[in-house]
Short mmCIF file of C-alpha atoms in Angstrom, two decimals:
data_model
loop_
_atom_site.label_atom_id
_atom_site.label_comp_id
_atom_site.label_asym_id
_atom_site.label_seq_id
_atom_site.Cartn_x
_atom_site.Cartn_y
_atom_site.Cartn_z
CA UNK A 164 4.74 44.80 -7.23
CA UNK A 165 4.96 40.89 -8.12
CA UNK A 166 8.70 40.21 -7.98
CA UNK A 167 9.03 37.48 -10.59
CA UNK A 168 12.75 37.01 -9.95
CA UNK A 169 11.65 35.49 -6.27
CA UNK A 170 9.48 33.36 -7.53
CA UNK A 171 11.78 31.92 -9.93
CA UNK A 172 14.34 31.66 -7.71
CA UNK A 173 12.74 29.62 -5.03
CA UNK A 174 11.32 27.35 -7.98
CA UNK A 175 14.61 26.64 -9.20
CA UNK A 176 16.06 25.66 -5.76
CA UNK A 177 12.69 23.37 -5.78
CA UNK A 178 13.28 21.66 -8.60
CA UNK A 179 16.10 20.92 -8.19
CA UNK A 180 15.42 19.33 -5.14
CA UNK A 181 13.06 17.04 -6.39
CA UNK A 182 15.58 16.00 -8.85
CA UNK A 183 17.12 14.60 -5.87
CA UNK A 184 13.99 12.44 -5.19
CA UNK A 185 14.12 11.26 -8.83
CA UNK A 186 17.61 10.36 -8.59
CA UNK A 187 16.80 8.90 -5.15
CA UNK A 188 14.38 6.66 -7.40
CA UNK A 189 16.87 6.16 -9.87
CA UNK A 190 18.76 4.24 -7.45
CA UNK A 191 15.85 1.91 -6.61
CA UNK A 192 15.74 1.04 -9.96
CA UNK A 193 19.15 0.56 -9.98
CA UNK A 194 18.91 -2.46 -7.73
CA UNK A 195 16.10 -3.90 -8.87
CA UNK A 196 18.04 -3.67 -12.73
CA UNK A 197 14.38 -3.12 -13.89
CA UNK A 198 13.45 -0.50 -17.34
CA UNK A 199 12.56 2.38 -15.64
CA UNK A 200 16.30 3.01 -14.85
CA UNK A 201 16.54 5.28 -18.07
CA UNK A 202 13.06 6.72 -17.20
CA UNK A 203 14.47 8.47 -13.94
CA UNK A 204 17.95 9.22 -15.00
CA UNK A 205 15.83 11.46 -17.73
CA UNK A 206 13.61 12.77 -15.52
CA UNK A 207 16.09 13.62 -13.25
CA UNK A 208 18.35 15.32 -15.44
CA UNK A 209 15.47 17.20 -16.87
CA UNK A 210 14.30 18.11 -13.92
CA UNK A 211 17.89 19.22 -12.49
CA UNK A 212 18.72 21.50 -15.88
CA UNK A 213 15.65 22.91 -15.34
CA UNK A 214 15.37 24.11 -11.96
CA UNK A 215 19.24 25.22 -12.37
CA UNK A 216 18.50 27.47 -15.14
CA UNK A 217 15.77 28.89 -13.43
CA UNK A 218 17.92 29.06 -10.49
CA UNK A 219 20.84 30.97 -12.15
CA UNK A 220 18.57 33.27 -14.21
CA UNK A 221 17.54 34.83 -10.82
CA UNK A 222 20.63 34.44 -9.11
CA UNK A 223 21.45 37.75 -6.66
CA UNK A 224 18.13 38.27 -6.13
CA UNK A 225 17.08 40.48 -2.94
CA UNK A 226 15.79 38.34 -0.52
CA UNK A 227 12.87 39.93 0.61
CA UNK A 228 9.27 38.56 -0.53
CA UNK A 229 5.70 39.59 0.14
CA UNK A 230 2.67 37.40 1.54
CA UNK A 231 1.46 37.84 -2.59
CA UNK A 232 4.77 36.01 -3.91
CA UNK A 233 4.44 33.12 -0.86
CA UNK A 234 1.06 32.45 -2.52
CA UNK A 235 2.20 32.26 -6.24
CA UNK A 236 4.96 30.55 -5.29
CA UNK A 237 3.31 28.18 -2.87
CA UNK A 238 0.31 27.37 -5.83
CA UNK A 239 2.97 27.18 -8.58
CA UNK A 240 5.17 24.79 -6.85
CA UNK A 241 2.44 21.82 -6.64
CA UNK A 242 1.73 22.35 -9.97
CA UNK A 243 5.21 22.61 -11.41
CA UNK A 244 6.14 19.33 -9.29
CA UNK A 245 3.71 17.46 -10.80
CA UNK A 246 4.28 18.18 -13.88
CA UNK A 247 7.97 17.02 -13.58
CA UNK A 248 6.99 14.47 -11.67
CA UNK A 249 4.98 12.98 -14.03
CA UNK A 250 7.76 12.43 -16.52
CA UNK A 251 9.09 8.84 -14.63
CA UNK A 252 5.35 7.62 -15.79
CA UNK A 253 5.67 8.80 -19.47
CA UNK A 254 9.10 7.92 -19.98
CA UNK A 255 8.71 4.38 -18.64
CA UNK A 256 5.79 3.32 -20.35
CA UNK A 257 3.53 2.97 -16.97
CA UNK A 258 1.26 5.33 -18.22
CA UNK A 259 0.86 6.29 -21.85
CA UNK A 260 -2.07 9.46 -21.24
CA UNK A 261 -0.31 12.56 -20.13
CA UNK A 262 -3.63 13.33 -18.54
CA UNK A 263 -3.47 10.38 -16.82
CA UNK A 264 0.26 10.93 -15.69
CA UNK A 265 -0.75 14.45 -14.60
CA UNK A 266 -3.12 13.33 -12.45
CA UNK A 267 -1.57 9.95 -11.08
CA UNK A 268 1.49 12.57 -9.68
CA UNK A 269 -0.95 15.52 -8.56
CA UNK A 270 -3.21 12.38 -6.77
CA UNK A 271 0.35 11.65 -5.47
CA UNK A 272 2.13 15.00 -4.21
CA UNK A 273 -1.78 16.19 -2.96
CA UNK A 274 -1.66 12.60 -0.91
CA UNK A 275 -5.59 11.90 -2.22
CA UNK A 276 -4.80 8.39 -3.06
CA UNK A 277 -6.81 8.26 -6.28
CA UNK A 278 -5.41 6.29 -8.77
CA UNK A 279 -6.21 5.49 -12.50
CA UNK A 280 -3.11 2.23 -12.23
CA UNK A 281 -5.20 -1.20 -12.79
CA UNK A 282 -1.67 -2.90 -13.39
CA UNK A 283 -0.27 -1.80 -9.73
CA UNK A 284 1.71 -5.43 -9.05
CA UNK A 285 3.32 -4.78 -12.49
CA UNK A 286 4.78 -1.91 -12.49
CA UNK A 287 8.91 -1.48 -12.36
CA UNK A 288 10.05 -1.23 -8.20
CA UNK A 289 11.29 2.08 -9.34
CA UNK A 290 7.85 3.30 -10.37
CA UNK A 291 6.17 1.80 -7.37
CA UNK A 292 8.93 4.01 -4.67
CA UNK A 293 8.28 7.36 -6.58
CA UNK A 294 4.93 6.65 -6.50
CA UNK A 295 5.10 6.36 -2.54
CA UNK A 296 7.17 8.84 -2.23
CA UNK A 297 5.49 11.49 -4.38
CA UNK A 298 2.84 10.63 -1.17
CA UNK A 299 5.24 11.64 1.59
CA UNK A 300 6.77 14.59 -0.19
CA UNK A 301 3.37 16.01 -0.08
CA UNK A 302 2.24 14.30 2.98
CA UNK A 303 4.25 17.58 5.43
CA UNK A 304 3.80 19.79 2.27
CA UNK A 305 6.88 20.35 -0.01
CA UNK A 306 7.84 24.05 1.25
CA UNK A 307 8.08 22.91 4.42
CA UNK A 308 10.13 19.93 3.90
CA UNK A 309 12.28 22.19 2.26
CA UNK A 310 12.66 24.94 5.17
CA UNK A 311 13.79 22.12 6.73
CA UNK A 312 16.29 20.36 4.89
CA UNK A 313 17.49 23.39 2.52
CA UNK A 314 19.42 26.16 4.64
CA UNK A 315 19.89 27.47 1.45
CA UNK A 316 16.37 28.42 0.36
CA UNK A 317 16.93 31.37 2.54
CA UNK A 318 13.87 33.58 1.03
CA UNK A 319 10.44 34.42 2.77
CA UNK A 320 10.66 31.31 4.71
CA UNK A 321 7.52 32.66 6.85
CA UNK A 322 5.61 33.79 4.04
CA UNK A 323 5.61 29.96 2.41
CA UNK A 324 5.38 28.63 5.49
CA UNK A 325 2.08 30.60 6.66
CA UNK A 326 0.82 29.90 2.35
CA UNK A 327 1.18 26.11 3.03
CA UNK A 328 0.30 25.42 6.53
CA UNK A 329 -2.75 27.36 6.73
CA UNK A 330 -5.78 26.38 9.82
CA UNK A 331 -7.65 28.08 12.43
CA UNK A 332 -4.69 26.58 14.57
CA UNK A 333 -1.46 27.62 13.33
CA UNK A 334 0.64 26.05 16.34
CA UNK A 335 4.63 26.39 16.00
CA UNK A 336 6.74 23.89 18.37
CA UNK A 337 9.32 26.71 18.48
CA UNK A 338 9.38 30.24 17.87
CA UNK A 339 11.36 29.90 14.59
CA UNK A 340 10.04 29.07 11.44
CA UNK A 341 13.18 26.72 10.47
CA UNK A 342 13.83 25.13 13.38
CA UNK A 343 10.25 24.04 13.69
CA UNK A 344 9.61 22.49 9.60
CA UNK A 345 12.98 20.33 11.33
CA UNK A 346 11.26 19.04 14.31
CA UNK A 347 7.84 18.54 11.79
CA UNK A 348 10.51 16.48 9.21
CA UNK A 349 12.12 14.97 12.28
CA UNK A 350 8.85 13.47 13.84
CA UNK A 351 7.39 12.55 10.20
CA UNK A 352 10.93 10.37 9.56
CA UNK A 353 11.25 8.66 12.79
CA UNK A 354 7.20 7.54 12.75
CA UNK A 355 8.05 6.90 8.62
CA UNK A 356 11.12 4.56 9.94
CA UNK A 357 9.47 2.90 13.64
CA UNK A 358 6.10 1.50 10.88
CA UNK A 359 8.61 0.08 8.40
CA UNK A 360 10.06 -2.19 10.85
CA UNK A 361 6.78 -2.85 12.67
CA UNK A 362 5.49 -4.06 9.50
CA UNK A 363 8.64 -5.73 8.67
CA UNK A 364 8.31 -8.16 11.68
CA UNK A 365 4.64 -8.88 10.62
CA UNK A 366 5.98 -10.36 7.20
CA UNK A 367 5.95 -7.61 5.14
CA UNK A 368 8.43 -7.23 2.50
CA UNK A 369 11.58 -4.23 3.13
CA UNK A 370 10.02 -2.58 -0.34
CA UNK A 371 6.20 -3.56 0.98
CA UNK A 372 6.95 -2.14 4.63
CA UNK A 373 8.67 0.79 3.36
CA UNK A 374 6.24 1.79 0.36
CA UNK A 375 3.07 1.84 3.14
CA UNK A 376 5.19 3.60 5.57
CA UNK A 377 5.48 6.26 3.50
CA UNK A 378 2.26 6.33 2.21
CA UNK A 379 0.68 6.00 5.89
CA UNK A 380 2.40 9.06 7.51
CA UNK A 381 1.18 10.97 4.66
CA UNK A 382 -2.20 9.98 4.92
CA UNK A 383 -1.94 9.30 1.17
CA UNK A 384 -2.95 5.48 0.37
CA UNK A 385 -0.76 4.59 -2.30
CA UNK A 386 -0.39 0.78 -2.05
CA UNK A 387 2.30 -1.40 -3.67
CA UNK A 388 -1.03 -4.28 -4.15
CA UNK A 389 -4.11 -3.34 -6.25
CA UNK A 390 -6.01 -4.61 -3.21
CA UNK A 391 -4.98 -2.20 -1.24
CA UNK A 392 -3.90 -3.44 2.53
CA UNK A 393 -6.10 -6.24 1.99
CA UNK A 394 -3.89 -8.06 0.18
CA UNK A 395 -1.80 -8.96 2.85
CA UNK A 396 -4.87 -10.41 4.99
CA UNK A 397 -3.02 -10.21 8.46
CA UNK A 398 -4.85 -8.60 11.59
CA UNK A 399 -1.19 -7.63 12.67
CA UNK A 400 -0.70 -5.73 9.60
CA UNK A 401 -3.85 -4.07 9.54
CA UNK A 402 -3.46 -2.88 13.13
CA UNK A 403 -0.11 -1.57 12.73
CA UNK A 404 -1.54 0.69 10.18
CA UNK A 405 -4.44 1.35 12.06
CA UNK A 406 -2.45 3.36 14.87
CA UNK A 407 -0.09 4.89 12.29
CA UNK A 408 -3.35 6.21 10.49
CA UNK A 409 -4.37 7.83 13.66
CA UNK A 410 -1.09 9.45 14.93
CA UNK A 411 -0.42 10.67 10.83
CA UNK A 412 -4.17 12.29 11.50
CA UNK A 413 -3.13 13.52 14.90
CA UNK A 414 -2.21 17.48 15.11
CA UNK A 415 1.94 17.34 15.15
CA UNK A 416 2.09 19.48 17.40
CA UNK A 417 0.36 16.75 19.96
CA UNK A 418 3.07 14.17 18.89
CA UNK A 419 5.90 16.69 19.89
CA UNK A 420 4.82 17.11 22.92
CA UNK A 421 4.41 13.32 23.73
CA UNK A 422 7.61 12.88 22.42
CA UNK A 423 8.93 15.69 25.10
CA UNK A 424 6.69 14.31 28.00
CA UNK A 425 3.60 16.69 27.94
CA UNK A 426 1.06 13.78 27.85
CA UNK A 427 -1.08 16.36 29.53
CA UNK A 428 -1.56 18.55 26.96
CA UNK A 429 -2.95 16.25 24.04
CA UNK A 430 -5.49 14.79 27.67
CA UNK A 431 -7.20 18.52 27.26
CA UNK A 432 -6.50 18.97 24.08
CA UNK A 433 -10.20 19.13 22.45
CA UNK A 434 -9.83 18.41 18.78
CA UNK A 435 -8.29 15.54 20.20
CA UNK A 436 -10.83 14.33 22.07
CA UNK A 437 -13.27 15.22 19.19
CA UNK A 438 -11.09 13.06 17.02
CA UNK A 439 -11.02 10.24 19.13
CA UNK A 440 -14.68 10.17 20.07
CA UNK A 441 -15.57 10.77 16.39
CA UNK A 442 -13.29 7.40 15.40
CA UNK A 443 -14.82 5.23 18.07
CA UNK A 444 -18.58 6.27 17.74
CA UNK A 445 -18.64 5.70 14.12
CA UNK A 446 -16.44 2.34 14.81
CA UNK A 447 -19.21 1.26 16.89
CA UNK A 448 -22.16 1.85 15.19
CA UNK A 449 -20.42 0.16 11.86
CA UNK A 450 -19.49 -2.47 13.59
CA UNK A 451 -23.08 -3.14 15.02
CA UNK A 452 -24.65 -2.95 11.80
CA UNK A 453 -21.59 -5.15 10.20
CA UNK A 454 -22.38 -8.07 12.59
CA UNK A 455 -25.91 -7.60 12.65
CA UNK A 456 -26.35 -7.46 8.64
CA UNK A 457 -23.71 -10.33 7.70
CA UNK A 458 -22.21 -13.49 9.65
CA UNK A 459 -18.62 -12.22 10.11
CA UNK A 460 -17.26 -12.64 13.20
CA UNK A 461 -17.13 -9.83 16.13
CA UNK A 462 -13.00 -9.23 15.72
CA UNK A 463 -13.26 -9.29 11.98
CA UNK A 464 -16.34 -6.53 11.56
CA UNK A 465 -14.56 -4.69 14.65
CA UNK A 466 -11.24 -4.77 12.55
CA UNK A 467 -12.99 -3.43 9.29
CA UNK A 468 -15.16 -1.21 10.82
CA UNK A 469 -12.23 0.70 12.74
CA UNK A 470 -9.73 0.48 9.90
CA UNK A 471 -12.28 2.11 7.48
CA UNK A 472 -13.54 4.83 9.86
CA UNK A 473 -10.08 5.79 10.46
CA UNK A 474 -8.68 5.65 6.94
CA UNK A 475 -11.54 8.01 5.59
CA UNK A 476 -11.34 9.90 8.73
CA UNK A 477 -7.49 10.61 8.26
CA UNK A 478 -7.86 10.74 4.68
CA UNK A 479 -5.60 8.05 3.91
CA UNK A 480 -7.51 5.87 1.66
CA UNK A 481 -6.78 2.48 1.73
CA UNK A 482 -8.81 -0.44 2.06
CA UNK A 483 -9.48 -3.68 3.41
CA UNK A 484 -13.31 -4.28 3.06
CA UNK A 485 -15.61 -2.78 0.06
CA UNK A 486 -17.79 -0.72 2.41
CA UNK A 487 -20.69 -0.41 -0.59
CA UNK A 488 -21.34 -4.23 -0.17
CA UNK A 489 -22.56 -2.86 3.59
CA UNK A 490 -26.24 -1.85 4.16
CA UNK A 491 -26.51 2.20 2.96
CA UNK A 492 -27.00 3.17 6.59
CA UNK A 493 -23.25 2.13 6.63
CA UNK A 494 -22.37 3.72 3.46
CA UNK A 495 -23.97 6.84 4.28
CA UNK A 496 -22.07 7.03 7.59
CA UNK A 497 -18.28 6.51 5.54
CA UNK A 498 -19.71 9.46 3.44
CA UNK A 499 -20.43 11.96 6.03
CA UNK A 500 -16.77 11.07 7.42
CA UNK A 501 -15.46 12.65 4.03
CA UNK A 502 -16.41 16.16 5.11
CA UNK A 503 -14.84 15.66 8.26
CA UNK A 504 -10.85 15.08 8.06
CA UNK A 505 -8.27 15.25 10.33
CA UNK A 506 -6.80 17.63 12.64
CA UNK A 507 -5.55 20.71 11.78
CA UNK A 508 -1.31 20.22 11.90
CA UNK A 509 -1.71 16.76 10.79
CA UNK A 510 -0.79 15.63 6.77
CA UNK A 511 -4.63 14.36 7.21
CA UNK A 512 -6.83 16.45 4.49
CA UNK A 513 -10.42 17.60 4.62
CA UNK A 514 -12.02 20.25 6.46
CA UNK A 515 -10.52 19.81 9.72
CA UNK A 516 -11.83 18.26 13.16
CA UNK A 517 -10.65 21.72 14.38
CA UNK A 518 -12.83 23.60 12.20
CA UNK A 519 -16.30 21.13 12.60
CA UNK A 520 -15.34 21.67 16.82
CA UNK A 521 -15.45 25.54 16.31
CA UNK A 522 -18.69 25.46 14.29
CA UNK A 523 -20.78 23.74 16.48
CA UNK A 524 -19.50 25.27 19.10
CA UNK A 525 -19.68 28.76 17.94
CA UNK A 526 -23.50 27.78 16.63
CA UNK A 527 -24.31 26.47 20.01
CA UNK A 528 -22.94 29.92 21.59
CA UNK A 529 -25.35 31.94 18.95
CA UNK A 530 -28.49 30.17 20.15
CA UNK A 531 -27.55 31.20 23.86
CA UNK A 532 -26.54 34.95 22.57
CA UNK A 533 -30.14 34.88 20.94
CA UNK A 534 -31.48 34.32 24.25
CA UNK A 535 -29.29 36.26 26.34
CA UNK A 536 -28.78 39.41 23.74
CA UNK A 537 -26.95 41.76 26.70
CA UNK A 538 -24.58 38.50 27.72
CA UNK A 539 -21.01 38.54 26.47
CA UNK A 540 -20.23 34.68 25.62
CA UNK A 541 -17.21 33.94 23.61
CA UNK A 542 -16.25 30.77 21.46
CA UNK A 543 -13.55 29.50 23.03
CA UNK A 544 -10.94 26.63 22.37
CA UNK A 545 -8.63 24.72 24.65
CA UNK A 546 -9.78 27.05 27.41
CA UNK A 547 -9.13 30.05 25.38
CA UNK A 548 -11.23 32.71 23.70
CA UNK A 549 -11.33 32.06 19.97
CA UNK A 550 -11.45 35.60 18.21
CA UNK A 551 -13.95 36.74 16.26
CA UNK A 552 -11.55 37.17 12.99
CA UNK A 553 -10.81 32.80 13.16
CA UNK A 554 -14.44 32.21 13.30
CA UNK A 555 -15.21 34.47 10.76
CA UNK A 556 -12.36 32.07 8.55
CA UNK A 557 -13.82 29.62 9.57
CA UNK A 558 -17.50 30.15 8.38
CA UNK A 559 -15.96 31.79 5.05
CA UNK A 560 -14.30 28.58 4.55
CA UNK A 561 -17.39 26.42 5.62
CA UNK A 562 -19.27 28.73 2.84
CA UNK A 563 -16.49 28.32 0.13
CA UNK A 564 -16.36 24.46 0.78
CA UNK A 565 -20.01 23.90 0.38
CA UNK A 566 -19.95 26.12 -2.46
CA UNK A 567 -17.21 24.19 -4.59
CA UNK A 568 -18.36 20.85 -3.71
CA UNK A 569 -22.17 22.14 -5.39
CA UNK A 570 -20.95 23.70 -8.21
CA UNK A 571 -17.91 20.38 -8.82
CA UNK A 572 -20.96 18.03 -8.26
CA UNK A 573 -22.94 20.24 -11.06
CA UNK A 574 -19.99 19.94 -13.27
CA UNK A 575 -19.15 16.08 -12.54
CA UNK A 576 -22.60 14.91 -13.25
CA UNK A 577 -21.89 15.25 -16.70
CA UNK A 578 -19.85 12.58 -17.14
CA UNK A 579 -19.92 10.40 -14.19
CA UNK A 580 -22.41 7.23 -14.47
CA UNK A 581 -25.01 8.77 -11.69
CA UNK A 582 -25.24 11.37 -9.14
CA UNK A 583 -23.38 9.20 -6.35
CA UNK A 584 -20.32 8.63 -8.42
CA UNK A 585 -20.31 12.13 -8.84
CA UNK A 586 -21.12 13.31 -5.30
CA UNK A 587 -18.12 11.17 -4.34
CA UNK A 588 -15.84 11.75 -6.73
CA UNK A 589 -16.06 15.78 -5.79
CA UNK A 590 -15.60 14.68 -1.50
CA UNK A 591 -13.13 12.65 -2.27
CA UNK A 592 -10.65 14.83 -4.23
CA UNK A 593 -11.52 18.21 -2.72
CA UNK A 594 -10.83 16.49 1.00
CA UNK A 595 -7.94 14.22 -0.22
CA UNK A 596 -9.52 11.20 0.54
CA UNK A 597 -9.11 8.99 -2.18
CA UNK A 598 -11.77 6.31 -2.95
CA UNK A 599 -15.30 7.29 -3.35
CA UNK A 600 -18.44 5.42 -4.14
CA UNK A 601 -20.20 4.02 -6.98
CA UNK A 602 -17.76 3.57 -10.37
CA UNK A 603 -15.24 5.07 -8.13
CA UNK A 604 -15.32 2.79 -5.00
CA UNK A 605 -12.46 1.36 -2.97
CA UNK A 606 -12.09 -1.21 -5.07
CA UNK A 607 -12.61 0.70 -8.32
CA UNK A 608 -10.33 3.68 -9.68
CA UNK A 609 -10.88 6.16 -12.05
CA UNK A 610 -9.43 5.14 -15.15
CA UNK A 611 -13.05 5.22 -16.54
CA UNK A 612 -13.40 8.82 -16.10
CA UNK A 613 -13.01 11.17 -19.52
CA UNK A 614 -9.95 12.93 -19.84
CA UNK A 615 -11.64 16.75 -18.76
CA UNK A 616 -12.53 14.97 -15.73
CA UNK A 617 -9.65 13.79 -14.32
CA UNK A 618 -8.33 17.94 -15.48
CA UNK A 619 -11.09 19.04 -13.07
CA UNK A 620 -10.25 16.58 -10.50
CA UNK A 621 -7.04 17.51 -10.17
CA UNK A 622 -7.47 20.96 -9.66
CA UNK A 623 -9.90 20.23 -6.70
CA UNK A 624 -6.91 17.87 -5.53
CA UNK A 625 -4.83 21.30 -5.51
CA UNK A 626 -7.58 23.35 -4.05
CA UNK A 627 -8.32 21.14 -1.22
CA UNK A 628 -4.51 20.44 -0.07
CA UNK A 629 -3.95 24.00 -0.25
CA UNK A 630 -7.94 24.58 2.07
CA UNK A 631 -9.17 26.70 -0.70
CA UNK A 632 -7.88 30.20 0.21
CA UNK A 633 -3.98 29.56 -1.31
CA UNK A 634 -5.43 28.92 -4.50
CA UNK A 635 -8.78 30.97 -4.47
CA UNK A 636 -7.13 34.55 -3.45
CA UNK A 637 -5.26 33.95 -6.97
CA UNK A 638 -8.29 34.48 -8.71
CA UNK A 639 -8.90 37.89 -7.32
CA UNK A 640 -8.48 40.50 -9.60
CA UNK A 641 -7.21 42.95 -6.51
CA UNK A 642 -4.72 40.15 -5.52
CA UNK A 643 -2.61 41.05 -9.00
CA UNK A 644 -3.08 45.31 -8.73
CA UNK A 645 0.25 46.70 -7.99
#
């Protein structure tokens, strides 16, 4: 039995913590005196009466929830945040389409960085911060930021937990579910705050340095510029970013335990090392062809090279070079990165460098069991035997992926200008990447796109954040028998 009191219980306390956020915005505005000020004291007060209602409607409730609510709720709660979180857009005039709006927020809260804004330098300050900060909302995942700062939520906090955070690798820093979405929030913060003034002594702006900030530790790419990072033209910058990219793409987990002195453990760590080796192969093989096919110089190529590889990589997004002007060697290379991702525990997106690690591994393993039929030879992981139930998730997911991104690529070709834009379009939502190729490049958007479109984009911008199987299992008809 579905208890629908749970679910709107949690939503409520939800909502009205994102009201918070808006009102958080409001106060941007505020100082700026700009005319979105109206636009978020609406949206918050919506949003507050809202979730309150829904709140006290339930109130009393049991607290006890099964692993079927954590997955409506989990689903429902992306959904229902964008949709309030929209309402800043409409209300201010910044976008007029509620399609648009819808999918500007879920883009947002879903940290894939695509964008349908061609006006980005004149929107309100207001406008610009929620934007950002729908980005590192997401960037953790709401439930958990809300496990960490809401003692109050109180209900199933395992069950959303497990919904949201879902991996071959579910790693917790300490054996309670609580205390570790704090140390998560904790880390995310103090990286947030150490980039802002990094990029503060390079010359950025407070409101610059703290929009990317936010945006970079959630892997999301919203910019405050229209250019992207290239705006600001500074090798300083761009490296800053660079290494924030990387540690936002880094497993958490990895980062806590630098943080506590265990610079052992991310040494052996091996989705580590896959990351890293990944990031400077394809570095150096763009960088080659950069130099060899143009007359930029060696720092410059290196620069664009490595900040590409590890904003696609990482999922972030931004930009500083258009990588279709490169030869399509190059171009093919950026799109093979989109079905890679980063590591499982980070707020990267994608398929995982955990999950690519255990497939070739695991296919590697089957070649020598087809020789050696009588041999026992286990997949194993950080010097650890990987059961036979993760790899089984693992190819099921690998299956599901590949299945999606045919059938969106089917569905896309209808109305995107060719076959790349709509290859693209379909990696770069369903792995939370952000720009694509084609109409849809890094320094395109996807305003151009008919309405259904963006619809079915945003969905895949749900189904990817949540890897597939939060969403999917919804859609079985045994998930909803009593």
């Amino acid at each position: 039995m579905i208890r629908k009191k749970i679910i709107f219980n949690i939503l409520g306390k939800l909502l009205v913590g994102e009201s918070v956020f808006l009102f958080l915005s409001l106060l941007v505005s505020l100082i700026y005196q700009e005319s979105d000020t109206i636009a978020f004291l609406y949206s918050g007060l919506i949003t507050f009466a809202v979730g309150g209602l829904s709140y006290l409607s339930s109130k009393g409730v049991k607290k006890e929830m099964g692993k079927r609510e954590g997955y409506i709720i989990v689903s429902l709660v992306w959904v229902v945040f964008s949709i309030f979180g929209c309402l800043p857009y409409l209300f201010s005039g910044s976008i007029l389409s509620v399609t648009d709006a819808f999918f500007e927020t879920m883009s947002g809260f879903t940290t894939t960085g695509s964008s349908i804004l061609n006006n980005i330098e004149e929107l309100p300050h207001g406008i610009l911060f929620w934007r950002s900060l729908t980005q590192w909302i997401g960037g953790m995942g709401i439930i958990v930021m809300f496990l960490a700062i809401l003692p109050t939520l109180g209900i199933g906090g395992r069950e959303l937990f497990i919904a949201e955070v879902p991996g071959p690798t579910p790693d917790k820093l300490t054996p309670r579910i609580k205390e570790t979405a704090r140390n998560l929030w904790g880390l995310y913060a103090s990286f947030t705050a150490i980039e802002c003034i990094l990029l503060m002594f390079g010359g950025m702006s407070f409101f610059d340095a703290i929009n990317h900030s936010l945006t970079t530790m959630a892997t999301g790419g919203y910019s405050t510029k229209q250019a992207s990072v290239g705006y600001f033209d500074s090798a300083y910058l761009q490296y800053v970013i660079i290494a924030f990219m990387f540690i936002a793409g880094t497993n958490f987990t990895l980062s806590y335990a630098v943080v506590t002195g265990r610079f052992r453990k991310v040494l052996k760590d091996e989705e580590f090392r896959f990351y890293s080796y990944v990031i400077l192969l394809f570095t150096a093989i763009i960088t080659t062809g950069i130099i060899v096919t143009s007359n930029m110089g060696y720092e410059q190529a290196f620069r664009d090279a490595l900040f590409t590889v590890v904003s696609i990589i990482t999922t972030t997004g931004y930009a500083t070079a258009d990588y279709l002007l490169w030869m399509p060697f190059l171009g093919m290379l950026i799109f093979v990165l989109m079905f890679v991702g980063g590591s499982a525990g980070s707020t990267g997106g994608g398929v995982k460098v955990v999950r690519i690690l255990l497939l070739f591994k695991n296919s590697f393993y089957e070649l020598k069991r087809l020789i050696h039929p009588n041999a026992v030879i286990p997949t194993r992981y950080n010097q650890r035997v990987v059961n036979e139930r993760t790899v089984t998730n693992i190819l099921a997911f690998f299956v599901f992926y590949i299945i999606i991104f045919m059938f969106s690529t089917v569905v896309m070709s209808f109305w995107s200008a060719d076959i790349f834009s709509a290859l693209s379009a379909v990696a770069t939502t369903l792995g939370n990447i952000g720009p694509g190729f084609s109409e849809i490049g890094p320094m395109e958007n996807f305003s151009k796109l008919p309405d259904f479109a963006k619809w079915f984009l945003s969905f895949l911008m749900l189904l990817g954040r949540l890897e597939l199987f939060t969403v999917l299992v919804l859609f079985s008809p045994s998930f909803w028998k009593e």
